[in-house]
PDB file of C-alpha atoms in Angstrom:
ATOM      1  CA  UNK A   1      18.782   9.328 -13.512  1.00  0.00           C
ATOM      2  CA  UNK A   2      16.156  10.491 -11.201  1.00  0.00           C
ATOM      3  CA  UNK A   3      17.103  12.840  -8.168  1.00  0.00           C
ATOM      4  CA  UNK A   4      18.184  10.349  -4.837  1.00  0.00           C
ATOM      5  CA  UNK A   5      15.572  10.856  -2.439  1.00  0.00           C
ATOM      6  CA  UNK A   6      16.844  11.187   1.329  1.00  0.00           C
ATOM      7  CA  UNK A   7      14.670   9.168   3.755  1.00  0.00           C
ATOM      8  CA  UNK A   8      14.443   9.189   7.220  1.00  0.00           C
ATOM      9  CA  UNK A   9      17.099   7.691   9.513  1.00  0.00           C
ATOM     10  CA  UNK A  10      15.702   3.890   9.178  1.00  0.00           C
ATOM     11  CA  UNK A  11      13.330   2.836  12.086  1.00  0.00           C
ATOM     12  CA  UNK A  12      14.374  -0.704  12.387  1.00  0.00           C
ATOM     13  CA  UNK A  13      10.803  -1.487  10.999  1.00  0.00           C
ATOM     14  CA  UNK A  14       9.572  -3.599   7.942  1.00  0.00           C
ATOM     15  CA  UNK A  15       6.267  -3.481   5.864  1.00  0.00           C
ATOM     16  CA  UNK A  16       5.118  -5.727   3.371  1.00  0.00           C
ATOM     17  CA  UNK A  17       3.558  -4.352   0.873  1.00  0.00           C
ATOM     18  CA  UNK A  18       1.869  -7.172  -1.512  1.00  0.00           C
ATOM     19  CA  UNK A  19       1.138  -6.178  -5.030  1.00  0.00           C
ATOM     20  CA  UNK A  20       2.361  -3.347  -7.043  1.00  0.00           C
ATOM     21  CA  UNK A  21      -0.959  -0.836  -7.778  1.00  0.00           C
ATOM     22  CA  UNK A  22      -1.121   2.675  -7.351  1.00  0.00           C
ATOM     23  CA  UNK A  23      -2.081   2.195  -3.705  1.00  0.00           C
ATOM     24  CA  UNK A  24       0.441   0.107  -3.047  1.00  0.00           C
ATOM     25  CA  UNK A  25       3.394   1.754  -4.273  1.00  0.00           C
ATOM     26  CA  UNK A  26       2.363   4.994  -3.037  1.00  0.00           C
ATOM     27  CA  UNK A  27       2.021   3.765   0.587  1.00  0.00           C
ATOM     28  CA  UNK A  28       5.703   2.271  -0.568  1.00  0.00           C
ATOM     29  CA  UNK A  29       6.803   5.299  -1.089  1.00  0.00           C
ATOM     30  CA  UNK A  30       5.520   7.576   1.588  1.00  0.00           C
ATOM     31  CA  UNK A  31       6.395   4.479   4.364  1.00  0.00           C
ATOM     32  CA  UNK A  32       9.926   3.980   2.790  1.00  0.00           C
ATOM     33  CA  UNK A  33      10.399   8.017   2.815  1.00  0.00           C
ATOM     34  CA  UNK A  34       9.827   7.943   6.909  1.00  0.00           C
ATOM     35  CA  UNK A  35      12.553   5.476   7.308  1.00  0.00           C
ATOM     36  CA  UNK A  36      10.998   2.018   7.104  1.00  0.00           C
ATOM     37  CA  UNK A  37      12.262  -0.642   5.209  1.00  0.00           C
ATOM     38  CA  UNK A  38       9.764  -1.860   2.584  1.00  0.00           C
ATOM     39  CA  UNK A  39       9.127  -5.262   0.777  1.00  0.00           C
ATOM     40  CA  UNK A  40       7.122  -5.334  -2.033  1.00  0.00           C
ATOM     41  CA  UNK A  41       5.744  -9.246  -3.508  1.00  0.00           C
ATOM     42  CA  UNK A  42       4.383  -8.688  -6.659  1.00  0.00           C
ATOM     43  CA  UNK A  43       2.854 -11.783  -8.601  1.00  0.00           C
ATOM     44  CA  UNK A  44       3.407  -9.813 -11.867  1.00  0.00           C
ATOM     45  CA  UNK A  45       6.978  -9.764 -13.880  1.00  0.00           C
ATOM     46  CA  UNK A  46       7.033  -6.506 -13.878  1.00  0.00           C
ATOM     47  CA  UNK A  47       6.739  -3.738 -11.074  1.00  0.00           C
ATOM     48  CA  UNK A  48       3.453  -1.548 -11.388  1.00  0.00           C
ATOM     49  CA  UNK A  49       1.653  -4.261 -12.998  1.00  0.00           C
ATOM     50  CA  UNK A  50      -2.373  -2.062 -13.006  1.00  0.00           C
ATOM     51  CA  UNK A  51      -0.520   1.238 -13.906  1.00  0.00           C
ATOM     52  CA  UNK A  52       0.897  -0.545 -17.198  1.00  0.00           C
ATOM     53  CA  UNK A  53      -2.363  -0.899 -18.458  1.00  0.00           C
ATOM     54  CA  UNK A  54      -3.099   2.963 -18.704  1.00  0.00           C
ATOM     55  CA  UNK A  55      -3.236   4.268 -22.114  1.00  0.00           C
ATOM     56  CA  UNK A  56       0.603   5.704 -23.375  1.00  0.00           C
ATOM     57  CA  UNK A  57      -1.100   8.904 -24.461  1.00  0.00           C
ATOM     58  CA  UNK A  58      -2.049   9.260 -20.298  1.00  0.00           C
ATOM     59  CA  UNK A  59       0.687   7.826 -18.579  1.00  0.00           C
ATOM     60  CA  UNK A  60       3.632   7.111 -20.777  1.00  0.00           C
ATOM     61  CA  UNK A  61       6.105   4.284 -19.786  1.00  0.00           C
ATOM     62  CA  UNK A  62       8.792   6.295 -19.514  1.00  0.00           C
ATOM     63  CA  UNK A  63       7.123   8.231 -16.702  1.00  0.00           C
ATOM     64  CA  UNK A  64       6.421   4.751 -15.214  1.00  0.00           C
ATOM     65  CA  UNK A  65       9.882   3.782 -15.334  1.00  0.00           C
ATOM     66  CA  UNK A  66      11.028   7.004 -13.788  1.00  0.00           C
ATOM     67  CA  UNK A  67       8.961   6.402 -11.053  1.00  0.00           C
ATOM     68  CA  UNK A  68       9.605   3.662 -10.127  1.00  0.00           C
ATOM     69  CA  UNK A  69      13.308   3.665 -10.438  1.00  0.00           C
ATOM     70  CA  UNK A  70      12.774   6.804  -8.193  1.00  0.00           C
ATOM     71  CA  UNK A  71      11.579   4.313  -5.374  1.00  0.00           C
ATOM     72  CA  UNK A  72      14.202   1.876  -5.578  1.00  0.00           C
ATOM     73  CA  UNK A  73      16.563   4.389  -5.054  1.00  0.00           C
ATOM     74  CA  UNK A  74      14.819   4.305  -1.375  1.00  0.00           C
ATOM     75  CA  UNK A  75      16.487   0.643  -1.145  1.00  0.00           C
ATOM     76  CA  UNK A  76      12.958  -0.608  -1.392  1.00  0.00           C
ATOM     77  CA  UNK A  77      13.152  -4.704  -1.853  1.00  0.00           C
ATOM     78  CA  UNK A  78      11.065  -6.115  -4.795  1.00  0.00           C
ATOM     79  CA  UNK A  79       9.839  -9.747  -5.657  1.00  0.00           C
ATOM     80  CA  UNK A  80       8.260 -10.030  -8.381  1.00  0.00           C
ATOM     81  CA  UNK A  81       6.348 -13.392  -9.664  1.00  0.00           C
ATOM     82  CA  UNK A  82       5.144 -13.999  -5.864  1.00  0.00           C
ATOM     83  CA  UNK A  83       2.468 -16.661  -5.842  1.00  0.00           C
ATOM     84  CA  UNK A  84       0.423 -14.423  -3.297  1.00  0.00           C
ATOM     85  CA  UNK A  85      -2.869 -16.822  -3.294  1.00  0.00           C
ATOM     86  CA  UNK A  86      -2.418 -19.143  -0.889  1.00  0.00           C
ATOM     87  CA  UNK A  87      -3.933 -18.541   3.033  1.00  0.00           C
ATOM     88  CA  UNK A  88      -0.217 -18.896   4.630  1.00  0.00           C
ATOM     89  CA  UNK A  89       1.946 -16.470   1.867  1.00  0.00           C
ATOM     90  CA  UNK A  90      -0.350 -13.367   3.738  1.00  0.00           C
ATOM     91  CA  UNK A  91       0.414 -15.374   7.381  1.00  0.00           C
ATOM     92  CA  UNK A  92       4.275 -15.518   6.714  1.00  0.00           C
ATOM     93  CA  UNK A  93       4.134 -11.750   6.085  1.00  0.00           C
ATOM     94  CA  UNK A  94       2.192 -10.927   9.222  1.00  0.00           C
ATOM     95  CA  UNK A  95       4.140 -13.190  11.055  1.00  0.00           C
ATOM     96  CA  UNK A  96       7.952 -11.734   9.117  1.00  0.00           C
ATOM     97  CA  UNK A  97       7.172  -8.264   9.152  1.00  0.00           C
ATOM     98  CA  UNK A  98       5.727  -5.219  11.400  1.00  0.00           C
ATOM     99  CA  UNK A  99       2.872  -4.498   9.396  1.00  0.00           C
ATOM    100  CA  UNK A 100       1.538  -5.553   6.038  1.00  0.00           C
ATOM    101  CA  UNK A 101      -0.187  -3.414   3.328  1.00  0.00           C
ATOM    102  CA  UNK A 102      -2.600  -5.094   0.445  1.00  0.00           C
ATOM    103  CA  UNK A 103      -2.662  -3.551  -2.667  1.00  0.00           C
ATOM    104  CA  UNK A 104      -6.035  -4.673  -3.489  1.00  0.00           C
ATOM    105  CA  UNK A 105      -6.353  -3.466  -7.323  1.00  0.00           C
ATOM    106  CA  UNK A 106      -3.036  -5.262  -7.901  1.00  0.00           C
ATOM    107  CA  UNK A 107      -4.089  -8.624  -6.246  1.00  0.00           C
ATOM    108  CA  UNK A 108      -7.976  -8.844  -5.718  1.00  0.00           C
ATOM    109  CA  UNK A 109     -10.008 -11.540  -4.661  1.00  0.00           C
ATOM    110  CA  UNK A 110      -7.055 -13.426  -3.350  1.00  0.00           C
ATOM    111  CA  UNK A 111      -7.687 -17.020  -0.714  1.00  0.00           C
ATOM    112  CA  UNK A 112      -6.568 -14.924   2.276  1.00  0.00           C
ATOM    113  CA  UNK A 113      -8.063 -15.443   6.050  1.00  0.00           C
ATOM    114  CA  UNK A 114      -9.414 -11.821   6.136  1.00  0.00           C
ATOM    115  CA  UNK A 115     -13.027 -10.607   6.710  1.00  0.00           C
ATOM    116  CA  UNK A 116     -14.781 -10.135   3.570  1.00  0.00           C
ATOM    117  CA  UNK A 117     -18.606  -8.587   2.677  1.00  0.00           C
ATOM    118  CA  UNK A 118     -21.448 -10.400   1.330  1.00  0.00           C
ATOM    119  CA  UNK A 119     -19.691  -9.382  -2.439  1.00  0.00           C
ATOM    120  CA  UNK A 120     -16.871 -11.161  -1.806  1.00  0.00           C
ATOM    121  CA  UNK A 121     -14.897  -7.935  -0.648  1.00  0.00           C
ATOM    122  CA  UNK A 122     -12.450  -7.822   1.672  1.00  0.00           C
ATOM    123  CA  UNK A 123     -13.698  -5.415   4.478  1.00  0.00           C
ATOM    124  CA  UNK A 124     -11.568  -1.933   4.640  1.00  0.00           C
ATOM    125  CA  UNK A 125     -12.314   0.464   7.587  1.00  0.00           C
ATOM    126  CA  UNK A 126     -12.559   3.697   5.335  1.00  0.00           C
ATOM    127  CA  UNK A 127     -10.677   5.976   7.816  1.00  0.00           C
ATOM    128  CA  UNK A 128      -7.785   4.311   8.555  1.00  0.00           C
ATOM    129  CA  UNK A 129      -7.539   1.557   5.728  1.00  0.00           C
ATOM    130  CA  UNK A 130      -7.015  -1.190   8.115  1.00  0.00           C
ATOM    131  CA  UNK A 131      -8.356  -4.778   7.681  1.00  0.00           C
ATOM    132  CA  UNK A 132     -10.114  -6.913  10.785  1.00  0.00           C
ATOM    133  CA  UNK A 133      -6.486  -8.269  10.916  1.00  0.00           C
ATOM    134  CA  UNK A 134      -4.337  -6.001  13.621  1.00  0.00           C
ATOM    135  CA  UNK A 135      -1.035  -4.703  11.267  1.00  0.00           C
ATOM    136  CA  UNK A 136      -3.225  -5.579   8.205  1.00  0.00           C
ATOM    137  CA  UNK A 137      -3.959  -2.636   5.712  1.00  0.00           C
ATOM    138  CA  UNK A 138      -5.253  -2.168   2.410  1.00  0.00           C
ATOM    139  CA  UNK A 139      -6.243  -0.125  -0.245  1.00  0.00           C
ATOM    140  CA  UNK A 140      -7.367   0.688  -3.771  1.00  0.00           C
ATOM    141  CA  UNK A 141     -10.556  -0.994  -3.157  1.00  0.00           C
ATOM    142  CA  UNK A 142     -13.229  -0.377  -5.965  1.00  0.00           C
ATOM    143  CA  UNK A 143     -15.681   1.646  -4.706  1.00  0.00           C
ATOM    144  CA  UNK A 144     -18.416   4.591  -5.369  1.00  0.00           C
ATOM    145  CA  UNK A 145     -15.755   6.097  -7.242  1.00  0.00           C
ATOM    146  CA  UNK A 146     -14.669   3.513  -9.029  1.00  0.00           C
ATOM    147  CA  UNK A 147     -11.285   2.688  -9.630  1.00  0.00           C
ATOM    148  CA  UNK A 148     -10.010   6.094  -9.652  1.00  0.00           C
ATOM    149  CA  UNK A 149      -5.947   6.283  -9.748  1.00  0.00           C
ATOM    150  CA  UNK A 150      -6.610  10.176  -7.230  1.00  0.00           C
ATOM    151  CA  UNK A 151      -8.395   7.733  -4.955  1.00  0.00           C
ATOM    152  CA  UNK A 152      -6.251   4.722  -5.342  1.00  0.00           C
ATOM    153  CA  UNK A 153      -3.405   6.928  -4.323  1.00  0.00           C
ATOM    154  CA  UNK A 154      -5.031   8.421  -1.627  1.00  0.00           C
ATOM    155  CA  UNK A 155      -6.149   5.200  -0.092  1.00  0.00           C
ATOM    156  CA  UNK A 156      -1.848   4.275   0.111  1.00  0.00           C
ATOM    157  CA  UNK A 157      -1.607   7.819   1.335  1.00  0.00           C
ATOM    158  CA  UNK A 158      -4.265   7.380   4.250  1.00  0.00           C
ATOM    159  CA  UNK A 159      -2.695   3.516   4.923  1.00  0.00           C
ATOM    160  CA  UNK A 160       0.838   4.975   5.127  1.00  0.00           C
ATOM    161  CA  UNK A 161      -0.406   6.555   7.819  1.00  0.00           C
ATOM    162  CA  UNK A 162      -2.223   4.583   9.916  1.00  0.00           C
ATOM    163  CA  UNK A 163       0.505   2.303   9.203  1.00  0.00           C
ATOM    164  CA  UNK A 164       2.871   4.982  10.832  1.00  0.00           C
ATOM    165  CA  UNK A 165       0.678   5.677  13.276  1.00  0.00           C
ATOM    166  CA  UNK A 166       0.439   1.816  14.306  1.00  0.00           C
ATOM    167  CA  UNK A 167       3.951   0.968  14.100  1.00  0.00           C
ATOM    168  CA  UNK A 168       4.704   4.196  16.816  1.00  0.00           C
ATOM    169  CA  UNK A 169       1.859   3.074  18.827  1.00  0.00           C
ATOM    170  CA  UNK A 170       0.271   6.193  18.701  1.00  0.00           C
ATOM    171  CA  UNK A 171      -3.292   6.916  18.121  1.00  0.00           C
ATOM    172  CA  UNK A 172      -4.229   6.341  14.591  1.00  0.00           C
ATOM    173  CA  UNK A 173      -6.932   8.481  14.597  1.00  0.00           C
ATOM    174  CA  UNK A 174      -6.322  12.068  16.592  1.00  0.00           C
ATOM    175  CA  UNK A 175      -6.163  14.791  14.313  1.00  0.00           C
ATOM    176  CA  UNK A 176      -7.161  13.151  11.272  1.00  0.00           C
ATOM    177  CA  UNK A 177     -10.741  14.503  10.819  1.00  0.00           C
ATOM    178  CA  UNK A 178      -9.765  16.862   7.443  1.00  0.00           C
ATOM    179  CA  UNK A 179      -7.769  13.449   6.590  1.00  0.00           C
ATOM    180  CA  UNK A 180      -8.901  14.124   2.544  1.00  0.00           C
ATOM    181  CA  UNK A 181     -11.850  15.373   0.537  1.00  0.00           C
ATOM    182  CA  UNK A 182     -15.359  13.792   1.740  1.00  0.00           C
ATOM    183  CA  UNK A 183     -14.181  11.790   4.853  1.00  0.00           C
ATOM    184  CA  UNK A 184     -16.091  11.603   7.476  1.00  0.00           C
ATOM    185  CA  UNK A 185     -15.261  12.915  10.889  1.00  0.00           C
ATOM    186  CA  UNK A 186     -13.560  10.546  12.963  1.00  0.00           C
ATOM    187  CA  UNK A 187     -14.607   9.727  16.572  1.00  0.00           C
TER     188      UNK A 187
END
């Protein structure tokens, strides 16, 4: 069995994190580590859903498993085969939870209420990961770099901590200009 993993005291917080990508489960992790309590709705059967279609050769299920056992052990809550479509599923986990993360390679294109680009996108402030939505985060958008698993990763990474940030009410931006390779300076 994996190594328990000692979070931080818990902070009386929840996220939601809906769907069950790279992005998502890393900003599960990282957010569940500092001592919030996590919810993950999945509308696969199976946790990790995107990361069981990698090739065996490059990312064997056993490692998956590991993994993922590895956050559990964090007493993060899963659902699995959420029907995450409709406009008030996203609403009731606003509205039941301090913040909510999207996991947007896991569950794209979904009916939610959220500003999206002419492509159909939903619209993801690329410094901080949040959504026009206040509490609202996502990532593991496709992008320049396409769907990179580095950059889907990152993307939870970045979210976790505006997330943080948000839920502290501290300033999600201050000393987060070297926040990653190639972002931008933030003002």
């Amino acid at each position: 069995p994996p190594a328990r993993v000692q979070p931080l005291p818990r902070k009386g917080k929840t996220v939601a994190v809906i769907g069950s990508g790279l992005s998502g489960l890393t900003a599960a992790w990282d957010l569940a580590r500092k001592g919030y309590s996590i919810r993950i709705f999945d509308p696969g059967s199976r946790l990790g859903g995107p990361l069981r279609d990698t090739p065996g050769q490059r990312l064997p299920e056993a490692a998956i498993e590991d993994e993922l056992e590895r956050l559990t052990t964090l007493d993060v809550a899963v659902q699995l085969n959420v029907d995450v479509d409709p406009t008030q599923f996203l609403e009731q986990c606003v509205s039941g939870n301090d913040a909510v993360f999207l996991s947007l390679e896991a569950v794209p294109g979904r009916n939610w209420n959220i500003e999206r680009d002419d492509a159909g996108r939903i619209v993801v402030d690329p410094m901080l990961q949040s959504t026009c939505r206040p509490g609202v985060y996502a990532g593991g958008r496709p992008g320049t770099l396409g769907p990179s698993p580095v950059w889907q990763a990152a993307e939870g990474r970045w979210a976790a901590t505006s997330i943080d940030r948000f839920l502290q009410k501290v300033s999600l931006t201050a000393g987060r200009d070297k926040d990653g390779p190639g972002r931008h300076v933030l003002r």
